Short mmCIF file of C-alpha atoms and ligand atoms in Angstrom, two decimals:
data_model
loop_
_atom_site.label_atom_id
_atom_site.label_comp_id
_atom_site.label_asym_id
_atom_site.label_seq_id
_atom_site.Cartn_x
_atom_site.Cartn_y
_atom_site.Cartn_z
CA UNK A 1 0.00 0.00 0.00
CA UNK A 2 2.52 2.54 1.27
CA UNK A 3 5.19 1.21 -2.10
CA UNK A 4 1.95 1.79 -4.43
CA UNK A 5 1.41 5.57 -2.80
CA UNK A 6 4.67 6.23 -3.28
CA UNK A 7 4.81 4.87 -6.88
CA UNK A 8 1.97 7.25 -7.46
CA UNK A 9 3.67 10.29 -5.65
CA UNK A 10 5.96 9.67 -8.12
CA UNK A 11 3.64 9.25 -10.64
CA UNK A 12 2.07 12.51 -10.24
CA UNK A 13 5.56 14.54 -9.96
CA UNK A 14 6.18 12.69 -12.78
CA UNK A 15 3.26 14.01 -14.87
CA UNK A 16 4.23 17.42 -13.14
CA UNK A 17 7.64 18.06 -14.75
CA UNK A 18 6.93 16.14 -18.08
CA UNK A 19 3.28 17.75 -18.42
CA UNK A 20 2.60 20.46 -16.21
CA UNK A 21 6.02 22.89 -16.21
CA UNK A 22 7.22 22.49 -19.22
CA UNK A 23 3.30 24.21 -20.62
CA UNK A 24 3.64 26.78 -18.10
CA UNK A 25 7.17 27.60 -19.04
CA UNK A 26 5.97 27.69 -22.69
CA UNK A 27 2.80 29.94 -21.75
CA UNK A 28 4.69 32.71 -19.62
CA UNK A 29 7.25 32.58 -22.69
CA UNK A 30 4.65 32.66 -25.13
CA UNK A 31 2.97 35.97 -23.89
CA UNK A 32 6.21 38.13 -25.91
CA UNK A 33 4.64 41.68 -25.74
CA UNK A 34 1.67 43.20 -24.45
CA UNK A 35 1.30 45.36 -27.36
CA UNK A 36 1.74 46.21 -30.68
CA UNK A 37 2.57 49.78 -31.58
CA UNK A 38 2.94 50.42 -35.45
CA UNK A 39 3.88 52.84 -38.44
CA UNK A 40 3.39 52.14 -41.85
CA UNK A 41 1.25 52.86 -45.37
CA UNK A 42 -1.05 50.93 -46.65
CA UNK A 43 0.67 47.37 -45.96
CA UNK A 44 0.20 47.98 -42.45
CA UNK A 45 -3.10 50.53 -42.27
CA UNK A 46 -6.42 49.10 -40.81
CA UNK A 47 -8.42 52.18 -41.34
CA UNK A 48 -7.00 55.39 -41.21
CA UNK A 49 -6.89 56.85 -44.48
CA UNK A 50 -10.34 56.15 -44.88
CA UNK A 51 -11.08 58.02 -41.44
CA UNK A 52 -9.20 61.18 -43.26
CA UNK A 53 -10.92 60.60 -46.41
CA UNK A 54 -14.16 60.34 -44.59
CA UNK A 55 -15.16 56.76 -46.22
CA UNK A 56 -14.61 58.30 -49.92
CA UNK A 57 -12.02 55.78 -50.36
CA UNK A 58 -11.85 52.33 -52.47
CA UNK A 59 -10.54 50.90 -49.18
CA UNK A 60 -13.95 51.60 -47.52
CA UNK A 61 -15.91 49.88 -50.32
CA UNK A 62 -16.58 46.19 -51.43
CA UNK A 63 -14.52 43.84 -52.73
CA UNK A 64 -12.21 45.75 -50.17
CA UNK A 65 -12.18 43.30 -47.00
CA UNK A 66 -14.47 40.48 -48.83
CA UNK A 67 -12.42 37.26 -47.41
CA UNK A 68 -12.07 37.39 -43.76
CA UNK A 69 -14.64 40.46 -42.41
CA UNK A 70 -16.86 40.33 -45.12
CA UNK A 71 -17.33 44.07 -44.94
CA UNK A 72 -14.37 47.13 -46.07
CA UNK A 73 -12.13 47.87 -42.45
CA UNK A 74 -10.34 50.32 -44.28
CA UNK A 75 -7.39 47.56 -44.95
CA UNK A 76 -5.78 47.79 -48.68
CA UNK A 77 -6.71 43.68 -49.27
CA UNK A 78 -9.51 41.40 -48.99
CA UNK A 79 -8.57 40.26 -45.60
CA UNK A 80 -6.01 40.31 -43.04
CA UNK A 81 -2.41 42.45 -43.16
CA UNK A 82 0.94 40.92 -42.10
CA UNK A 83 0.35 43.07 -39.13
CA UNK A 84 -3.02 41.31 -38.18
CA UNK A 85 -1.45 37.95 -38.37
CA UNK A 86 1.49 38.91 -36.44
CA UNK A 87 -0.99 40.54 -33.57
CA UNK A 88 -2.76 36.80 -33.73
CA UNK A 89 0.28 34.68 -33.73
CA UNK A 90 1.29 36.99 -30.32
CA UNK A 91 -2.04 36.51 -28.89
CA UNK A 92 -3.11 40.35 -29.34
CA UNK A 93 -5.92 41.52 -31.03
CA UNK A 94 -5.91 43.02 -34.64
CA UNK A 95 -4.47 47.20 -34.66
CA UNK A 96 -6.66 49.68 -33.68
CA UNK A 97 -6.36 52.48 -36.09
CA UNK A 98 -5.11 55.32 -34.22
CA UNK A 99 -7.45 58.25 -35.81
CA UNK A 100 -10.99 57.16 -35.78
CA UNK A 101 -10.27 56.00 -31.73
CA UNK A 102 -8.04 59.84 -31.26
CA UNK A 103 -8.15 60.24 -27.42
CA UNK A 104 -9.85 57.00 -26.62
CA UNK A 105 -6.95 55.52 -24.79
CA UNK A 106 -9.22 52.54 -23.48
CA UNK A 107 -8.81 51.30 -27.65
CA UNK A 108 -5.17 51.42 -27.72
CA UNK A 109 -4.31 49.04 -24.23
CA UNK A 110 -2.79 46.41 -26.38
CA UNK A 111 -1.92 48.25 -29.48
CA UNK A 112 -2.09 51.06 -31.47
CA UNK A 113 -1.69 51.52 -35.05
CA UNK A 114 -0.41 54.79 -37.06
CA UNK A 115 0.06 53.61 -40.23
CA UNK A 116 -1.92 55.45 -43.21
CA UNK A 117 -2.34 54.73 -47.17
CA UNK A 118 -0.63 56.47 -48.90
CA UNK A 119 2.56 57.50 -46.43
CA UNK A 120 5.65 57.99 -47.34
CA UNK A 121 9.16 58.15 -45.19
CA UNK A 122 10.45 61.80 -45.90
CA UNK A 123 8.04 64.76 -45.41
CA UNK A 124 5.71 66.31 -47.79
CA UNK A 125 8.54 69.79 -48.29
CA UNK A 126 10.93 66.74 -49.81
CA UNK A 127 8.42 65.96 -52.55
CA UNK A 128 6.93 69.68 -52.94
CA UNK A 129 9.63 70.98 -54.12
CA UNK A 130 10.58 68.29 -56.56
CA UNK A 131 7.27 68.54 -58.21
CA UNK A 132 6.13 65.47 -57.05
CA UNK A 133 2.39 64.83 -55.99
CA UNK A 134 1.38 63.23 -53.17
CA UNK A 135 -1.97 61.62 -52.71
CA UNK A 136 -2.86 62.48 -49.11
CA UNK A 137 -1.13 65.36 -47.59
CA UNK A 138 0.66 65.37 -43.64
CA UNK A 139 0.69 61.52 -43.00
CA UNK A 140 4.66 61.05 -43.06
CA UNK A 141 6.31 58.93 -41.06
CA UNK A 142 7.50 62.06 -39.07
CA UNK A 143 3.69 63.05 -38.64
CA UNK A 144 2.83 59.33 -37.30
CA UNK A 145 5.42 60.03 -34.87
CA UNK A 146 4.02 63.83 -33.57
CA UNK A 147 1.11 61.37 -33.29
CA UNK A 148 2.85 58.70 -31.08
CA UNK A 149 3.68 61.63 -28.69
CA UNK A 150 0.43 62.77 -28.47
CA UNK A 151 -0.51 59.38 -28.29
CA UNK A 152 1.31 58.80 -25.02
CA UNK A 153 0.06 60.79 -22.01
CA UNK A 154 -3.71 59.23 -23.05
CA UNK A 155 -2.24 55.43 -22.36
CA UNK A 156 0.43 55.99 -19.43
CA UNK A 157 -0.11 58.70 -16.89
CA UNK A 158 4.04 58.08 -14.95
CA UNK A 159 6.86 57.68 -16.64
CA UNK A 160 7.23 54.55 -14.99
CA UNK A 161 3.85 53.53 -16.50
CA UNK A 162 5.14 54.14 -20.12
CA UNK A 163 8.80 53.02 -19.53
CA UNK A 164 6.56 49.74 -18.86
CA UNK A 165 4.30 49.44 -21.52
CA UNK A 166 6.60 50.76 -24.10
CA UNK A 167 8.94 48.13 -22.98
CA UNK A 168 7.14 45.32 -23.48
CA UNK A 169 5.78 46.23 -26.84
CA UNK A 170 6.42 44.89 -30.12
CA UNK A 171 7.05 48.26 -32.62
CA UNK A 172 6.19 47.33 -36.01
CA UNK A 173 8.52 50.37 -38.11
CA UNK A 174 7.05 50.01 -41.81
CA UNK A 175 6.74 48.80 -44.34
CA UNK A 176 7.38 52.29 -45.06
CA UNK A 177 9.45 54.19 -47.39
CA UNK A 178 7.64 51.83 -50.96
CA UNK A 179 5.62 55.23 -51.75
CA UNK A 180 8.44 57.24 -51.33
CA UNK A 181 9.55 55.51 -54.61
CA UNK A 182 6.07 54.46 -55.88
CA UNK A 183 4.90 58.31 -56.22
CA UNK A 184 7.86 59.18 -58.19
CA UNK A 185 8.33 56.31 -60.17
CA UNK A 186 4.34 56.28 -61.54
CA UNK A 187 4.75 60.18 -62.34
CA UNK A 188 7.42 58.91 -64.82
CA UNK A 189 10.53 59.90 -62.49
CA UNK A 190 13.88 58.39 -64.11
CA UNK A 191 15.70 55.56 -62.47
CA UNK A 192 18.40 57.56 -61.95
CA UNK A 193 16.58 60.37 -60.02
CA UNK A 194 14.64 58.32 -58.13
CA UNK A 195 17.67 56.01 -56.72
CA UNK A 196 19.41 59.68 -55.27
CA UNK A 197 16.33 59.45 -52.77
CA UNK A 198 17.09 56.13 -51.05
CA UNK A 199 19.70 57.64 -48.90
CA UNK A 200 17.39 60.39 -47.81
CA UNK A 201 14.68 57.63 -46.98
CA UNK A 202 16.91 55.42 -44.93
CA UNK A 203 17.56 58.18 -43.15
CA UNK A 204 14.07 59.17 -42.51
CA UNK A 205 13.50 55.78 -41.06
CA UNK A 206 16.71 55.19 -39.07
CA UNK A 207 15.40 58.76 -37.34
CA UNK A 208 12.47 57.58 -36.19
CA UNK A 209 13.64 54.22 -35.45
CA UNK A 210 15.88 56.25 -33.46
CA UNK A 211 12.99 58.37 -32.06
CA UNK A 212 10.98 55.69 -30.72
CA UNK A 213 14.22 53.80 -28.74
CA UNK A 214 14.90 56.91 -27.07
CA UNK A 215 11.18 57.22 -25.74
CA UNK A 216 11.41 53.68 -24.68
CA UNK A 217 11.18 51.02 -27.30
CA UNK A 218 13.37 47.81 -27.13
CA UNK A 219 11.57 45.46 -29.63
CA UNK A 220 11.28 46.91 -33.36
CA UNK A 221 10.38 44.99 -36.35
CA UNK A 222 12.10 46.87 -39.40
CA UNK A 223 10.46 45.23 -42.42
CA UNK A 224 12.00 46.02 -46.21
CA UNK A 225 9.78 46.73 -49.11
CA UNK A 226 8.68 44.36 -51.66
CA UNK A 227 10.22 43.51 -54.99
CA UNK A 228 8.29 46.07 -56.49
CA UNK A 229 9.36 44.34 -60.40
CA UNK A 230 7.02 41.40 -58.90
CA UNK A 231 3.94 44.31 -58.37
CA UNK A 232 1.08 44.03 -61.07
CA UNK A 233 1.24 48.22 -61.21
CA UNK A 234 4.75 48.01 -62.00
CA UNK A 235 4.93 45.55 -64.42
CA UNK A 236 2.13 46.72 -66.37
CA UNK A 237 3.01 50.42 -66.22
CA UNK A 238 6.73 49.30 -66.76
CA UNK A 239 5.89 46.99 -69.86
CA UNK A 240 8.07 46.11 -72.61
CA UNK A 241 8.47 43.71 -75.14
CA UNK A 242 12.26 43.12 -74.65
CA UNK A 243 12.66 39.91 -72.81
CA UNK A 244 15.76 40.98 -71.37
CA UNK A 245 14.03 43.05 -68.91
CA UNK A 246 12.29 39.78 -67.00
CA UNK A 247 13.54 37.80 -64.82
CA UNK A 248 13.50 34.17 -66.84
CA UNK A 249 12.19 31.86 -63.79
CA UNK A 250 9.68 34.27 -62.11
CA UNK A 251 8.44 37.32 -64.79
CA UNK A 252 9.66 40.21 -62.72
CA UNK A 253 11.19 43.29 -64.21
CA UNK A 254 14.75 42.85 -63.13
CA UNK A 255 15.64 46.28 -62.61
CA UNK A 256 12.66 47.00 -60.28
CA UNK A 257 13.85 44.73 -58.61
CA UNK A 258 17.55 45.80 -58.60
CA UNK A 259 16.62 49.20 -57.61
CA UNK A 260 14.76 47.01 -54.37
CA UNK A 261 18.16 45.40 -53.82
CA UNK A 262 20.05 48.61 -53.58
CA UNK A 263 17.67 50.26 -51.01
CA UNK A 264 17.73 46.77 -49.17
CA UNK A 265 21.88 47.02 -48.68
CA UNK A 266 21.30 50.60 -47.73
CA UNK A 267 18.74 49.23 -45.04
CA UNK A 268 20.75 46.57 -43.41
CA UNK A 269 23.81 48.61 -43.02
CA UNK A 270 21.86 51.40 -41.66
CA UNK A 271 20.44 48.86 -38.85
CA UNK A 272 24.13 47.31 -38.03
CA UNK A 273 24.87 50.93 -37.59
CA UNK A 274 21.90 50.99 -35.05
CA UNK A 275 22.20 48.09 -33.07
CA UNK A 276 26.06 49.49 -32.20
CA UNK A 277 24.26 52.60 -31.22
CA UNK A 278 21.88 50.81 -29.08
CA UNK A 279 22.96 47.57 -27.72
CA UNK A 280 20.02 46.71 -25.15
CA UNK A 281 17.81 47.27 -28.03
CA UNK A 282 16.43 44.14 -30.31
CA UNK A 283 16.53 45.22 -33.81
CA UNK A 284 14.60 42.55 -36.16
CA UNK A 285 15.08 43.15 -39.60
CA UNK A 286 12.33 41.40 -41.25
CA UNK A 287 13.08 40.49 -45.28
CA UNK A 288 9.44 41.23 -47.20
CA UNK A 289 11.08 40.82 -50.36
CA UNK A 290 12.57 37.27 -50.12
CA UNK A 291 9.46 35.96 -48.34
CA UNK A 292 7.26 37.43 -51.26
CA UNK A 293 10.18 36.18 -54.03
CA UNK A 294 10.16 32.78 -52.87
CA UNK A 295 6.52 32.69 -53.37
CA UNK A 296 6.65 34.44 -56.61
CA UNK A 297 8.86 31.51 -57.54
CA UNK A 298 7.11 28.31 -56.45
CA UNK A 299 3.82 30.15 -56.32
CA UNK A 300 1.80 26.06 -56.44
CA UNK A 301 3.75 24.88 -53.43
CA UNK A 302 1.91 27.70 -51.26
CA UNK A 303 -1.15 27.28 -52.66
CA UNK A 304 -1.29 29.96 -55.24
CA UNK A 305 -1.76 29.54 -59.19
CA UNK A 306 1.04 29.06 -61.04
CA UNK A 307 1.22 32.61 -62.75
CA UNK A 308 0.56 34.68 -59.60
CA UNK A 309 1.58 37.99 -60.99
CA UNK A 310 -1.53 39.46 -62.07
CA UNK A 311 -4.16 41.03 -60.37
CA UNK A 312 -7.46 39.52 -58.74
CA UNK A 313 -9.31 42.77 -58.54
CA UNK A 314 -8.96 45.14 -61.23
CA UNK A 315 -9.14 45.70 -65.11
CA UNK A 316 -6.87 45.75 -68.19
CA UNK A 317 -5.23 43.20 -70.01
CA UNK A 318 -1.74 43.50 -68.60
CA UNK A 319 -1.69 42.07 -65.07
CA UNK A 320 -5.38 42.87 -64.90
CA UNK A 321 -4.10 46.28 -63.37
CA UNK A 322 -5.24 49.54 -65.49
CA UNK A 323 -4.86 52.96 -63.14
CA UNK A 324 -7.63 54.24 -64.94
CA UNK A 325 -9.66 51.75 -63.34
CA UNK A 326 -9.10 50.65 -60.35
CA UNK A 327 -10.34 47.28 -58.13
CA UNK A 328 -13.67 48.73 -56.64
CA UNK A 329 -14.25 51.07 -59.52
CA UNK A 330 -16.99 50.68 -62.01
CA UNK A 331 -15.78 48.86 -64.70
CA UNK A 332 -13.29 46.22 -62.66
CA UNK A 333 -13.84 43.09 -61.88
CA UNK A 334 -12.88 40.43 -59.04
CA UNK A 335 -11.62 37.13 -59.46
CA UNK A 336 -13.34 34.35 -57.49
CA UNK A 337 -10.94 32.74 -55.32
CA UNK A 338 -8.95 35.57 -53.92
CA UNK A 339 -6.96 32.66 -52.14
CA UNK A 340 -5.30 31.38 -55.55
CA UNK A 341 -3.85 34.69 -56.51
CA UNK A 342 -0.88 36.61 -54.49
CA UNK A 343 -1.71 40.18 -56.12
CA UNK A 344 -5.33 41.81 -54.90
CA UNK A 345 -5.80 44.83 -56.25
CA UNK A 346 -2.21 45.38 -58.52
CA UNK A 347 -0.48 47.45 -55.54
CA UNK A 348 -1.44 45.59 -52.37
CA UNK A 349 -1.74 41.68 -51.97
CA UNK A 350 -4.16 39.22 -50.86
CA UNK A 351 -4.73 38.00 -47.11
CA UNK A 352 -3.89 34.38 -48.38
CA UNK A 353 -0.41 35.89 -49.11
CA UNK A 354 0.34 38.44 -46.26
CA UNK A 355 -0.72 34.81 -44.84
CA UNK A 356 2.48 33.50 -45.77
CA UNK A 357 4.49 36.26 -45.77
CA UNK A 358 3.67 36.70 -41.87
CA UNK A 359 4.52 32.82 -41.54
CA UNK A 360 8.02 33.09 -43.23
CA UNK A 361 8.78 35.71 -40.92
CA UNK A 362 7.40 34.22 -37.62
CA UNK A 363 8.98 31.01 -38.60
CA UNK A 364 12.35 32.47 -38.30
CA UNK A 365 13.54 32.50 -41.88
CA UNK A 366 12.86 35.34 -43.37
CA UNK A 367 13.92 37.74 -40.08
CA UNK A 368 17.12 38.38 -38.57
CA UNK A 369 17.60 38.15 -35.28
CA UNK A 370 15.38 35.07 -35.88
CA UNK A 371 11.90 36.24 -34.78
CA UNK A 372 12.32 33.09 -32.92
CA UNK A 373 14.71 34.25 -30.81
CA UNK A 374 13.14 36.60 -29.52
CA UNK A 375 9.45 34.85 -28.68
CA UNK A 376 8.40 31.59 -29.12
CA UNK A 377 4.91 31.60 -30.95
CA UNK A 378 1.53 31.29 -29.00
CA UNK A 379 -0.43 30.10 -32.35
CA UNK A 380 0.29 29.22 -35.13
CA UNK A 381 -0.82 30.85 -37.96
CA UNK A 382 0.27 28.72 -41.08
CA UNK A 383 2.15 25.77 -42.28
CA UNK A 384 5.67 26.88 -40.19
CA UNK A 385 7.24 23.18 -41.24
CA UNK A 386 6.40 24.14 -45.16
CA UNK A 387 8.92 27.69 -44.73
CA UNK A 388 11.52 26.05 -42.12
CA UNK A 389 11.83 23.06 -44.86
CA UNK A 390 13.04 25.27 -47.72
C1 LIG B 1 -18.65 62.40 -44.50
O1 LIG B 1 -19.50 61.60 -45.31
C2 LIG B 1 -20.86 61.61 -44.88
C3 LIG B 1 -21.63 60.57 -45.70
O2 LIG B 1 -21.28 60.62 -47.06
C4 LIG B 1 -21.41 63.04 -45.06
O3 LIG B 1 -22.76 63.07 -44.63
C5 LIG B 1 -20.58 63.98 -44.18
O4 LIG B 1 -20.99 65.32 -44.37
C6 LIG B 1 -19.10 63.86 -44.52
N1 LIG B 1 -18.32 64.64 -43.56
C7 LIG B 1 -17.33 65.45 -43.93
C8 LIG B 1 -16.61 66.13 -42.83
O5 LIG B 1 -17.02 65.64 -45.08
C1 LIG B 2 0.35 68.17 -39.85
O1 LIG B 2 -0.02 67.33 -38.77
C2 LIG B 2 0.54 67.70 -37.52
C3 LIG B 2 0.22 66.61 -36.50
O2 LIG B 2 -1.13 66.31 -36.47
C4 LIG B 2 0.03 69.08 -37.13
O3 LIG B 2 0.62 69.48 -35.91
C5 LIG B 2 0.39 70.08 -38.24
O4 LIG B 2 -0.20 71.32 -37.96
C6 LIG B 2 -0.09 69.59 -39.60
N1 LIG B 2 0.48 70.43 -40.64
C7 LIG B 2 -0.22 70.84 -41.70
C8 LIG B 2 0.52 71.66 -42.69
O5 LIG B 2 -1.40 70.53 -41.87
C1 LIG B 3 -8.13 51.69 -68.80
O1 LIG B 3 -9.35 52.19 -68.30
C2 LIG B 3 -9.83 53.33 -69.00
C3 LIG B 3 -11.05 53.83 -68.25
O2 LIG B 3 -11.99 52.81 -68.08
C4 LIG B 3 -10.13 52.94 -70.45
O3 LIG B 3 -10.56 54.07 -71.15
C5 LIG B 3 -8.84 52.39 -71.07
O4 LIG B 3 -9.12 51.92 -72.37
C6 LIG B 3 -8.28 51.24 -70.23
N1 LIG B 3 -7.00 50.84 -70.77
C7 LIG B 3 -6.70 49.56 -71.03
C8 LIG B 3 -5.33 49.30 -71.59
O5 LIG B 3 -7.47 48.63 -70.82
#
């Protein structure tokens, strides 16, 4: 009797350690950040440029947010953002769009998002006086960040209150810096002109990134832009007939993509420089452009159609992207499984592959530090094995 009580005293310490800690270890490990704070344009916005456009926006109509909500949120797809899918994976709830909720700090306790359509890095007097039109005006990454300070006596009342909560946040810097090229480039810009600005825009984001550490941050995500010679409105708008100018294996334009590659070289040397500057700080850099590329160039094995660089919402025979008439405008049409195709509306891609995207970074691959360094995942939000297989 007393032998079998102690076999199950064992027993049950025995289901303890194998069971019990090792779930509780992963739980309090699991719980990374308790909040997401972001900046971006319209690969990260869930609904403020339609707040400043007062709903007059394509992003506040239908087929805009069809998948997963099944009404427009103001997002630039048909579903989710990377951001969203990040914010689920961490066990947080999707971004709260920072100006439709202004002064509401009871909206922003687990995240707050500042990202707009349409933003670019460098300030509106950089593009003024080049001529260059922007669509919305006073929504620069330097403008997201007056917001942030604003933003901050409404959520923490001590400094010790924000030194806490800005802590243990997750900052999500960009994507941002893709209009700062995309406004020149589709106002016929040379590719000579445009490439003098990349310097200026690192710098514009290695400020702020800046910024935001010295107010408190020590988690940032710093995600590059997308190979923008893979983008439906690039290729179409960028057409030739010379073959020379695609990539053979995927269709790109190669030097789109080259000019991506340069600003990417400027971007990782600009965040060495800033982890030296600020060693108690984790700097993620998080690689959009390979995690898009490889699906651009096994599209099938994610689940995508095997040409995935047209449009699924849109018009026009090239890439089913036409600027005079635009997914949600009279005249364009939408495909009918938004899941099979990787481009939604020519600019901005579907949920299904901000999906992946979100996955290859989570997963470890496609960020460095390894996301999974840095917090082990609460949920998972795709097929992790599929990206840590490649
Ligand atoms: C916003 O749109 C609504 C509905 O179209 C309209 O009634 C309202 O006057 C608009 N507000 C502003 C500030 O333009
Ligand atoms: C731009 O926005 C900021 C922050 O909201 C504001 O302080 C500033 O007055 C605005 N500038 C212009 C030119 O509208
Ligand atoms: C683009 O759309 C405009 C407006 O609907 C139309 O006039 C034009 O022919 C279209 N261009 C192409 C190449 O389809």
């Amino acid at each position: 009797m007393s032998s079998f009580s102690c076999t199950y005293i064992l027993y049950l310490l025995f289901t303890f350690i194998v069971f019990v800690l090792p779930t509780s270890a992963w739980q309090s490990q699991a719980a990374c950040f308790t909040s997401i704070i972001s900046f971006g344009d319209s690969l990260a916005d869930t609904g403020n440029l339609v707040f400043v456009l007062n709903n007059s926006d394509r992003a506040s109509q239908l087929p805009y947010g069809e998948t997963f909500f099944h009404h427009p949120t103001g997002r630039f797809s048909d579903g989710r953002l990377i951001a969203d899918f990040i914010a689920d994976a961490l066990g947080l709830p999707f971004l709260t769009p920072y100006l439709p909720h202004y002064g509401d700090g009871r909206s922003f306790k687990k995240g707050v998002n500042f990202a707009v359509a349409g933003a670019t890095a460098l300030n509106d007097d950089f593009f003024d006086k080049k001529g260059i039109k922007l669509g919305t005006k006073n929504i620069s990454l330097d403008v997201q960040l007056k917001w942030f300070n604003e933003f901050l006596p409404v959520v923490c009342s001590s400094e010790e209150e924000c030194e806490d909560m800005l802590s243990s946040a997750l900052f999500l810097m960009g994507e941002i810096g893709g209009n700062d090229f995309n406004h020149p480039f589709f106002q016929g810009r040379s590719f000579e002109e445009v490439r003098t600005f990349v310097p200026s825009v690192i710098n514009a984001i290695s400020s702020a990134i800046t910024a935001v550490i010295e107010l408190g941050a020590k988690t940032l995500l710093v995600p590059r832009n997308f190979p923008i010679g893979c983008i439906s409105a690039y290729l179409s708008i960028f057409h030739v007939s010379n073959a020379k100018d695609y990539d053979e294996e995927t269709g790109c334009i190669k030097w789109l993509n080259e000019f991506s590659e340069y600003y990417n070289q400027l971007l990782i040397k600009e965040l060495d420089h800033l982890r030296k500057m600020h060693p108690h700080t984790i700097i993620i850099y998080g690689d959009y452009y390979q995690a898009l590329m490889s699906i651009y160039q096994s599209p099938e094995k994610y689940g995508f159609q095997s040409s995935p660089l047209g449009a699924c919402c849109g018009s026009g025979a090239l890439y089913n992207y036409n600027s005079s008439c635009l997914c949600g405008e009279s005249g364009s049409t939408v495909c009918m499984e938004p899941s099979r195709y990787v481009s939604w509306d020519g600019m901005h891609l579907t949920e299904a592959a901000y999906r992946n995207i979100a996955t290859g970074l989570l997963g470890g691959k496609y960020t460095n530090p390894p996301f999974t360094e840095t917090c082990t995942l609460l949920e998972p939000i795709g097929n992790l094995e599929l990206w840590n297989n490649m």
